[in-house]
Short mmCIF file of C-alpha atoms in Angstrom, two decimals:
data_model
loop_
_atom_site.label_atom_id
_atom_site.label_comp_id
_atom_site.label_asym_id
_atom_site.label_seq_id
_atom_site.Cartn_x
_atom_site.Cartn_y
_atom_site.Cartn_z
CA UNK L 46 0.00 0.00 0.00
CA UNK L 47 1.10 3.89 -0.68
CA UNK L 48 1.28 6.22 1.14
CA UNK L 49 -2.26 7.78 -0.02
CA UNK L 50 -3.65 4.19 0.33
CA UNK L 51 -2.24 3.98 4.22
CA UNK L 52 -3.53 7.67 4.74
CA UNK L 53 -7.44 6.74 3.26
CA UNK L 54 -7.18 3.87 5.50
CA UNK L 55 -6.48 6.26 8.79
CA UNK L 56 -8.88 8.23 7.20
CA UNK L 57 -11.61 5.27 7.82
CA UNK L 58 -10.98 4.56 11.20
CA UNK L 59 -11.16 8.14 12.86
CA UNK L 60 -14.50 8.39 10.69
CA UNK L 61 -15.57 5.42 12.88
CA UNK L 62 -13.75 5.94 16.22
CA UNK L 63 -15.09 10.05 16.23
CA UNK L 64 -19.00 9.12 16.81
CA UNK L 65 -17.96 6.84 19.46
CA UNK L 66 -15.93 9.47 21.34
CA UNK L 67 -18.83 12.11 20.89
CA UNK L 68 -20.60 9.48 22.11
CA UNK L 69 -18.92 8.44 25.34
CA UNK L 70 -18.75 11.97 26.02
CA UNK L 71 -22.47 11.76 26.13
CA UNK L 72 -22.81 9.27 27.89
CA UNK L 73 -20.18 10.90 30.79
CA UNK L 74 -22.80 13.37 30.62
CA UNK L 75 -25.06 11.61 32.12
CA UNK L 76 -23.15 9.81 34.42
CA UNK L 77 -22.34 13.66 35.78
CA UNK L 78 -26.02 14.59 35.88
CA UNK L 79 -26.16 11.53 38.23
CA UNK L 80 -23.39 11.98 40.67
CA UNK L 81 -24.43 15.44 41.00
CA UNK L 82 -28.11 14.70 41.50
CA UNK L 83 -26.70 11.94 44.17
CA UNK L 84 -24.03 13.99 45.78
CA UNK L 85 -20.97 12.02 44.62
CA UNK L 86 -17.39 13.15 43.78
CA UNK L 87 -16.33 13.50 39.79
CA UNK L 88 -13.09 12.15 39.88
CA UNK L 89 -13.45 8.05 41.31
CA UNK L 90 -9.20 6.60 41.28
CA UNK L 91 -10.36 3.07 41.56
CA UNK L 92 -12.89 3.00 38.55
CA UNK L 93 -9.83 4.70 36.38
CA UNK L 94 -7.36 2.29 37.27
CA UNK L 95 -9.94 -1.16 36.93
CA UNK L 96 -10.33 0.57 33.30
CA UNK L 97 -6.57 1.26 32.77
CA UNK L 98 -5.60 -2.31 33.74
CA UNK L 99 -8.19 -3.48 31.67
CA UNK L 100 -7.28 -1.61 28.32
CA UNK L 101 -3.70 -2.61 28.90
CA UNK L 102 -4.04 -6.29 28.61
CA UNK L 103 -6.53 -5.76 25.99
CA UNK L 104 -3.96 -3.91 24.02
CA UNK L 105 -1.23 -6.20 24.44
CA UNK L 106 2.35 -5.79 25.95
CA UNK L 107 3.86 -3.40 22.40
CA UNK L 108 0.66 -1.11 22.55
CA UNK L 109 -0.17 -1.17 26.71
CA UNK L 110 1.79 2.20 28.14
CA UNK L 111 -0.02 3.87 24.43
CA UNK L 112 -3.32 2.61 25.27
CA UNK L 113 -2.58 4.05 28.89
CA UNK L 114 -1.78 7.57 27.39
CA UNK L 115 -5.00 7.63 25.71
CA UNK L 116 -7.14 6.86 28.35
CA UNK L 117 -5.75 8.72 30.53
CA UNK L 118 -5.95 11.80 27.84
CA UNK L 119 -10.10 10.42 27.55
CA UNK L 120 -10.52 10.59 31.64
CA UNK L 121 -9.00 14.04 31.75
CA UNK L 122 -11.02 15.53 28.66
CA UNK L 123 -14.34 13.40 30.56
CA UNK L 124 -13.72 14.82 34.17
CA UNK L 125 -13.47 18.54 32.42
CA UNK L 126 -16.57 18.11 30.64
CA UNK L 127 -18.30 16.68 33.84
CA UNK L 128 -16.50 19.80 35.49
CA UNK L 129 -17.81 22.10 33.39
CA UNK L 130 -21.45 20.71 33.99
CA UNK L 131 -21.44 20.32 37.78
CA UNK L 132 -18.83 23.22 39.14
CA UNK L 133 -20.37 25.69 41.15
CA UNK L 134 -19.03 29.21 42.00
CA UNK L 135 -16.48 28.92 44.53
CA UNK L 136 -15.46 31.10 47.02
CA UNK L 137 -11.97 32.53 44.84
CA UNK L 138 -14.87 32.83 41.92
CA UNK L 139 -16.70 35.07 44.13
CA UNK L 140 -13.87 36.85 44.91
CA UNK L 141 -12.69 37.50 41.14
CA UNK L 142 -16.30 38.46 40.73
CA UNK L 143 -15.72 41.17 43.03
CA UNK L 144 -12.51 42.08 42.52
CA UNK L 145 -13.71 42.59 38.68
CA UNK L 146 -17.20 44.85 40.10
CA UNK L 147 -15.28 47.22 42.43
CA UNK L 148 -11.53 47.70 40.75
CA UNK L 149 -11.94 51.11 39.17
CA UNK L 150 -12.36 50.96 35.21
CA UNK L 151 -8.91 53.17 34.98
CA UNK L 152 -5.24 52.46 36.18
CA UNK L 153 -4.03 54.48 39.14
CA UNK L 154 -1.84 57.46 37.55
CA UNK L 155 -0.44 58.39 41.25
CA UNK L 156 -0.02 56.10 44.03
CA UNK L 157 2.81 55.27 46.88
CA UNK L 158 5.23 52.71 45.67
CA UNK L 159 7.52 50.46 47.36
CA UNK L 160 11.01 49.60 45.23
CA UNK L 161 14.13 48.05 46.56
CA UNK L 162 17.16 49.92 46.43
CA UNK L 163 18.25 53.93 46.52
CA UNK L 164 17.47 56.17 44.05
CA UNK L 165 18.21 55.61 40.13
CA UNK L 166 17.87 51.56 40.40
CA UNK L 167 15.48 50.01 37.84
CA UNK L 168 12.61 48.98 40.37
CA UNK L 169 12.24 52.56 40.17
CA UNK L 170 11.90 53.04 36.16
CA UNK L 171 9.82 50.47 36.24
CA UNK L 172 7.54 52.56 38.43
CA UNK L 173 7.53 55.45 36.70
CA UNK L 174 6.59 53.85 33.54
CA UNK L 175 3.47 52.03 34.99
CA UNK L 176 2.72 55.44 37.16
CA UNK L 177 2.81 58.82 35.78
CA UNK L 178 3.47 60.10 39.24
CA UNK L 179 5.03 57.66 41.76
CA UNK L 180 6.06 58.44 45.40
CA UNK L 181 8.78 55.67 45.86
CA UNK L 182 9.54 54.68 48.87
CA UNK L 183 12.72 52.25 49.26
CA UNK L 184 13.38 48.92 51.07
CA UNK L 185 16.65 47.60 51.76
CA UNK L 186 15.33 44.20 50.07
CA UNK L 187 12.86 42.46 48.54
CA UNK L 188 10.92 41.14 51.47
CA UNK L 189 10.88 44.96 52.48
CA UNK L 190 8.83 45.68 49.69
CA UNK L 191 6.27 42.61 50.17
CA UNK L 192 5.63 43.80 53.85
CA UNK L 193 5.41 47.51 52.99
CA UNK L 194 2.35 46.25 50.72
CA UNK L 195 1.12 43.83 52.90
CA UNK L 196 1.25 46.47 55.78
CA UNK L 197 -0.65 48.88 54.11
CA UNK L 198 2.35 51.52 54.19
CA UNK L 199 2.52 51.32 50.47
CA UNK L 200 -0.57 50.65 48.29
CA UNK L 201 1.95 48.93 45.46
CA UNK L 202 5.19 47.36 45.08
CA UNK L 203 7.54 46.74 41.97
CA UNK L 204 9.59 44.06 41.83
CA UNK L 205 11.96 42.36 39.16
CA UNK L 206 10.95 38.69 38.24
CA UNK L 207 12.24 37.89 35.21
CA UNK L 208 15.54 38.74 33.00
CA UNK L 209 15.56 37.60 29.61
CA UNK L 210 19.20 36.63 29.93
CA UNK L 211 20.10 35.97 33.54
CA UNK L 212 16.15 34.30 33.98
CA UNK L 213 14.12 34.35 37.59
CA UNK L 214 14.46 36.14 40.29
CA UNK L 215 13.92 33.40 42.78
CA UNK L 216 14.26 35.51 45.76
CA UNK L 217 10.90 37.11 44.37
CA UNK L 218 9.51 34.00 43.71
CA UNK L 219 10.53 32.51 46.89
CA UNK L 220 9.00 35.70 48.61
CA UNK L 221 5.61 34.90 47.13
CA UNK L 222 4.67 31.87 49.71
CA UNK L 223 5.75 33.69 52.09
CA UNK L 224 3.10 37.45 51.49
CA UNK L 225 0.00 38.09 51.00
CA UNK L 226 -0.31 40.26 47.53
CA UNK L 227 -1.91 40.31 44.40
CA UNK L 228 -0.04 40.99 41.18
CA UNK L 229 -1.81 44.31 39.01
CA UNK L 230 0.30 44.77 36.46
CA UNK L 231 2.97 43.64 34.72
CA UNK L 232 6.29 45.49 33.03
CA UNK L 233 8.64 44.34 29.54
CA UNK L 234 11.44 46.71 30.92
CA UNK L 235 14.57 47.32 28.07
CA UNK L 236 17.47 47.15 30.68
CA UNK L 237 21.38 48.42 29.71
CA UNK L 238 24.40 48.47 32.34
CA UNK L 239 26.56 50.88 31.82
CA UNK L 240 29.79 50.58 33.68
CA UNK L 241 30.19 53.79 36.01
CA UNK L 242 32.89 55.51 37.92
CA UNK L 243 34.26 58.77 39.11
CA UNK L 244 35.75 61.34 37.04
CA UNK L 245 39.34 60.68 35.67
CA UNK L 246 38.65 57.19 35.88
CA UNK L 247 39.77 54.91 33.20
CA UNK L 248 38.97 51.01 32.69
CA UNK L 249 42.59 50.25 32.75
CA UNK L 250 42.86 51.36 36.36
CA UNK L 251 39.22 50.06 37.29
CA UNK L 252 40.06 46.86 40.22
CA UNK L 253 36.80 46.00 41.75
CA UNK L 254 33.39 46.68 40.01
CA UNK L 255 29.70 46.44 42.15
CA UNK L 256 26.41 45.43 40.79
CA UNK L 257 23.53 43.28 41.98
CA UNK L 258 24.05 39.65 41.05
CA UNK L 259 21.44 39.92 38.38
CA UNK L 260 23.27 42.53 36.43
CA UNK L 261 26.31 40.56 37.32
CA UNK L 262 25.35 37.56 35.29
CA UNK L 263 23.35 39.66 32.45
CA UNK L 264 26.99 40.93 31.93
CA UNK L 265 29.29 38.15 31.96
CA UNK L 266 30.99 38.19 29.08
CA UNK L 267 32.09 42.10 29.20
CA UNK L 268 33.31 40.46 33.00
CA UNK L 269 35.03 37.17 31.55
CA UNK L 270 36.98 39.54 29.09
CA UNK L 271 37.96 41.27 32.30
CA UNK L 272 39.13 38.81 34.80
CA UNK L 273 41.49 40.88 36.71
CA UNK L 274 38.54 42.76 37.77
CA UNK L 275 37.06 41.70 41.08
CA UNK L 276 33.53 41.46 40.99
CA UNK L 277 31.39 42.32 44.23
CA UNK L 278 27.58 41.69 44.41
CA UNK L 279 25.43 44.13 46.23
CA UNK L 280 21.91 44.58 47.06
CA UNK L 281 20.56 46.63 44.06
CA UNK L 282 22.81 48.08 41.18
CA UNK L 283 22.00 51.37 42.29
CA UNK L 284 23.16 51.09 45.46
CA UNK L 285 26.63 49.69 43.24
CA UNK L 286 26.27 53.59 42.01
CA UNK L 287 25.83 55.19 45.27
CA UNK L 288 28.38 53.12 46.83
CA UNK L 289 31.17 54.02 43.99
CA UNK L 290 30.26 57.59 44.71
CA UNK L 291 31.19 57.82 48.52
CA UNK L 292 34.05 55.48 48.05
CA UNK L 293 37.67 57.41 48.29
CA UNK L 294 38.98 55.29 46.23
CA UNK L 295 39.86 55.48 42.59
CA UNK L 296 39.59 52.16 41.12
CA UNK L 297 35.99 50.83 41.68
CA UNK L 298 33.32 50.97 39.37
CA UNK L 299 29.34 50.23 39.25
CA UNK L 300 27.17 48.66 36.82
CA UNK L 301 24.00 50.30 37.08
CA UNK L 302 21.52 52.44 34.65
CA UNK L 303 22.55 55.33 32.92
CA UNK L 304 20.23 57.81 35.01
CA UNK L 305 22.65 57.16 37.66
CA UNK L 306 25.70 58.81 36.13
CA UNK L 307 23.62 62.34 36.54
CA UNK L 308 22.28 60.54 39.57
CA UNK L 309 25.46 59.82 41.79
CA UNK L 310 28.10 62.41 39.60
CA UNK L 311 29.52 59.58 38.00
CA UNK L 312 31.18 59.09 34.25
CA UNK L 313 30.23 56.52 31.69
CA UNK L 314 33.22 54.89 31.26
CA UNK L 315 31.60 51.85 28.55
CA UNK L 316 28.07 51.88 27.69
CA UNK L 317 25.30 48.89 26.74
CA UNK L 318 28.01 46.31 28.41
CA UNK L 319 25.35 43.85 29.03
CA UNK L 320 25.34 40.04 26.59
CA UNK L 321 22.40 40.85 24.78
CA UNK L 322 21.53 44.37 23.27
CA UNK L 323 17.82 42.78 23.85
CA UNK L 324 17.78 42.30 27.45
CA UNK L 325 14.75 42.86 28.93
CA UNK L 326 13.57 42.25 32.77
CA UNK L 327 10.10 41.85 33.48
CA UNK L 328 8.26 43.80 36.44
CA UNK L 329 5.41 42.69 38.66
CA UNK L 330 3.48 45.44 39.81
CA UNK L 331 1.57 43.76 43.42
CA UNK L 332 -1.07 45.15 45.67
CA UNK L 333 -2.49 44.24 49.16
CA UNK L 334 -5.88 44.02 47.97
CA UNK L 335 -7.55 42.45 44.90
CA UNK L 336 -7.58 44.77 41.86
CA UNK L 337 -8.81 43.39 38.31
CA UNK L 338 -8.52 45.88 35.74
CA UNK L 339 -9.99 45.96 32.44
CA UNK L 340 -8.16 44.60 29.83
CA UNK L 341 -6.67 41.91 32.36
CA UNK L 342 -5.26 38.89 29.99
CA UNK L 343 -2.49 37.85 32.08
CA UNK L 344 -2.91 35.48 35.06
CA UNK L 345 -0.67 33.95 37.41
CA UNK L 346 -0.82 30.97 39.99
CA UNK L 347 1.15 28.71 42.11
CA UNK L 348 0.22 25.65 43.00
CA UNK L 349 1.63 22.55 44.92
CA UNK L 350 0.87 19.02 43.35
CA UNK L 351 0.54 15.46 44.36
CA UNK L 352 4.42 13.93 44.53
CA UNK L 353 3.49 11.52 42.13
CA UNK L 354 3.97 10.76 38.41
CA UNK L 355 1.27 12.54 36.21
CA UNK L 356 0.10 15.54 38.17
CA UNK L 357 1.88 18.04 36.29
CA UNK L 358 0.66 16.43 33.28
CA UNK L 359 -2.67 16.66 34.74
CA UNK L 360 -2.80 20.37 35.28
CA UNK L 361 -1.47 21.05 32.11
CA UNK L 362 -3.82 19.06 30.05
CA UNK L 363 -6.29 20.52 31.69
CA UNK L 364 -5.19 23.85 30.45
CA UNK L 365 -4.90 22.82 27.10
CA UNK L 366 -8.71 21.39 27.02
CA UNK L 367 -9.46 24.82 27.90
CA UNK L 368 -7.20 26.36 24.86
CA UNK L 369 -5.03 28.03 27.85
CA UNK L 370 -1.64 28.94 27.22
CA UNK L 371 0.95 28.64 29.20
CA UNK L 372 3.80 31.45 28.79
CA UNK L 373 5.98 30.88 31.61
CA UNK L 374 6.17 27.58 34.28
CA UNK L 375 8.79 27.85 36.80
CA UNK L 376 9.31 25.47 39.66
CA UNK L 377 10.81 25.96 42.66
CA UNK L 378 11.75 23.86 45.87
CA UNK L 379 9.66 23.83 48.45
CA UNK L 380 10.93 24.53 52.31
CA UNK L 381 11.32 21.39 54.34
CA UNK L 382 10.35 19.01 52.00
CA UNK L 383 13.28 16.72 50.01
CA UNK L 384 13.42 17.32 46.31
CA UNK L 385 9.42 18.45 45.73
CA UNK L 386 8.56 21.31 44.54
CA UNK L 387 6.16 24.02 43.71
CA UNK L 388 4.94 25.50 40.54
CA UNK L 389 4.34 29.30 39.50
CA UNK L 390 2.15 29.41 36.09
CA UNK L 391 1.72 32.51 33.88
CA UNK L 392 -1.44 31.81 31.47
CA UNK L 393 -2.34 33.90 28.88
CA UNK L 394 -6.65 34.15 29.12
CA UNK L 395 -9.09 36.76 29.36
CA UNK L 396 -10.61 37.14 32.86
CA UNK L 397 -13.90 37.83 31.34
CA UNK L 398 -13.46 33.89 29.52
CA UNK L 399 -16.03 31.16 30.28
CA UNK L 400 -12.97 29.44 29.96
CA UNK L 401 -11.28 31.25 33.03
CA UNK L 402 -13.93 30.59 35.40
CA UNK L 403 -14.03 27.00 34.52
CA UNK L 404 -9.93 26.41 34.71
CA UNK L 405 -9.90 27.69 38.32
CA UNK L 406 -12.47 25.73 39.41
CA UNK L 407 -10.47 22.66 37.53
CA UNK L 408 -7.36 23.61 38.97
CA UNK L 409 -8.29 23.83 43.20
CA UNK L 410 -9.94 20.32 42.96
CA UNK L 411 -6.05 18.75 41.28
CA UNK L 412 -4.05 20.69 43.73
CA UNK L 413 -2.56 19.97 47.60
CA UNK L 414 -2.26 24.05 47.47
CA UNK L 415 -3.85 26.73 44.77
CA UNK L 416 -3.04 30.21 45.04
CA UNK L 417 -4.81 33.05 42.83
CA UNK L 418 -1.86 35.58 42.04
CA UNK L 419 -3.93 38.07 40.47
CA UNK L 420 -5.05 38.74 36.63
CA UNK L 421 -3.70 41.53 34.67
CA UNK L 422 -2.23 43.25 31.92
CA UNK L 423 1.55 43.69 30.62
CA UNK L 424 2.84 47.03 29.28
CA UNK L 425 6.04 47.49 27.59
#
């Protein structure tokens, strides 16, 4: 047989196997009309695996882990369409409901912000492009800025958690478990280091140069080509620039932004140093309360899963049944517990999506732990 023959013959059996799917669909259909009439759970572990043993040996030992995959695929799309026919609001439903009824229909153009670091450090650009008039207020670190929001002392906080080149900021993400926050808005920042130092400076004399360990990585090469440089992390690259500037000595040097050569009275001794002339870092603007603007598209989530093979595959089928995509899934480790971890989503769906409503209520019932981030939208 050719190719065409082989393809016709394909052709033939999805004509025949697609009625039978809509079919058992259907007939799911039912069976969730009845458990919900009855008071009985969706998801039942012992039926699945009776019927995964049983399709196994049926398929025989070359086709028995494919047959698996398929059912498994079946239960997943069954238990979302039973989902979809018995969920009921829950209570973080009524609270996005809310959120979406009493968050103003315009962005905030003033507010108090909390950024970590001194003057001139990017936390700060970053807030003055989401705000046209921002009263920052600065933290000595990143948990500073969590608890100024959470406290109320600050109605917003910026913080970095992404780099394009140097990727998370796991200090941020670690932060998250640890806060209560929701995330409001979101920030593409273009980022260049620019190495810094006093006047009559020259890179030939330049011995030690400060930056935060993100900008420190983001410009490794320029530092590799350098090695008789010593290299000293700080808190915040600004905070490189301010420390340069009080130094008596004539040999250090910051990487930092450009507005902190006008900043700190500093000279540029090499501009745009960084790997990539695209590198971008990505801003979370967070709140205490929950705020849902219009437009939101962006949502984020953590959740903690079953230690067990499949779960992950769960979730994200699940997502995918829903035509959800996923644009960012980071894991991290979680505290006290050997080698398991935690997972931080960033989906791409409109908060205003049937869809949306349906995938959190899919998502609580998979999870040991489900937090709600907060929906928004990204500006660049």
């Amino acid at each position: 047989m050719d190719i065409q023959e082989l393809r016709r013959e394909i052709d033939g059996i999805d004509a025949r196997l697609l009625p039978l799917f809509c079919q058992r669909m259907e007939i799911a259909a039912q069976v969730a009309d009845y458990k919900k009439q009855n008071g009985l759970p969706i998801y039942v572990p012992g039926r699945e695996r009776e019927i995964l043993g049983r399709v196994a040996a049926q398929a025989g030992e070359n086709m028995a882990d494919y047959a698996r995959i398929l059912y498994n695929t079946l239960f997943e799309l069954s238990r979302a369409y039973q989902g979809s026919r018995n969920s009921q609001p829950s209570p973080l439903q009524d609270r996005v409901l809310t959120a979406l009824d009493k968050t103003p229909p315009l962005f905030p153009k003033t507010a108090t912000v909390a950024c970590q670091g001194v003057e001139g450090a990017f936390s700060q650009i970053a807030a003055e492009r989401i705000f046209h008039d921002a009263m920052v207020l600065y933290f000595k670190d990143f948990s500073g800025v969590f608890q100024a929001v959470e406290q109320g002392l600050c109605r917003y906080g910026i913080l970095p958690i992404e780099n394009s080149t140097a990727g998370s900021v796991n200090q941020v993400y670690d932060g998250m478990v640890q806060h209560h926050f929701s995330i409001v808005r979101s920030l593409r920042l273009k980022v260049d280091h620019n190495l810094l130092a006093k006047e009559g400076s020259k890179l030939s004399g330049i011995r030690e140069i400060f930056s935060h360990e993100q900008a420190i990585r983001q410009c490794s090469e320029f530092l590799s080509a350098n090695p008789d440089i010593k290299v000293t992390p700080v808190e915040n690259t600004a905070v490189a620039a301010e420390l340069v500037a009080r130094s008596p000595r004539p040999d250090v040097a910051a990487l930092c932004s450009h507005a902190c050569e006008a900043l700190y009275g500093l000279r540029c001794l090499i501009p745009n140093v960084q790997d990539q002339g695209n590198n971008h870092t990505r801003f979370i603007c967070i709140s205490r309360d929950l705020e849902i603007y219009p437009g939101s598209d962006r949502t984020s989530i953590r959740l903690v899963l079953d230690h067990k093979p499949g779960t992950l595959s769960k979730v994200l089928s699940r997502l995918y049944v829903r035509g959800i995509n996923v644009t960012k899934l980071e894991s991290r480790p979680i505290p006290d517990r050997d080698f398991e971890f935690q997972f931080y989503f960033d989906l791409e769906t409109s908060v205003y999506s049937p869809e949306f409503a349906q995938m959190l209520c899919d998502l609580e019932g998979l999870c040991q732990e489900f937090q709600y981030l907060g929906s928004y939208r990204e500006v660049v």
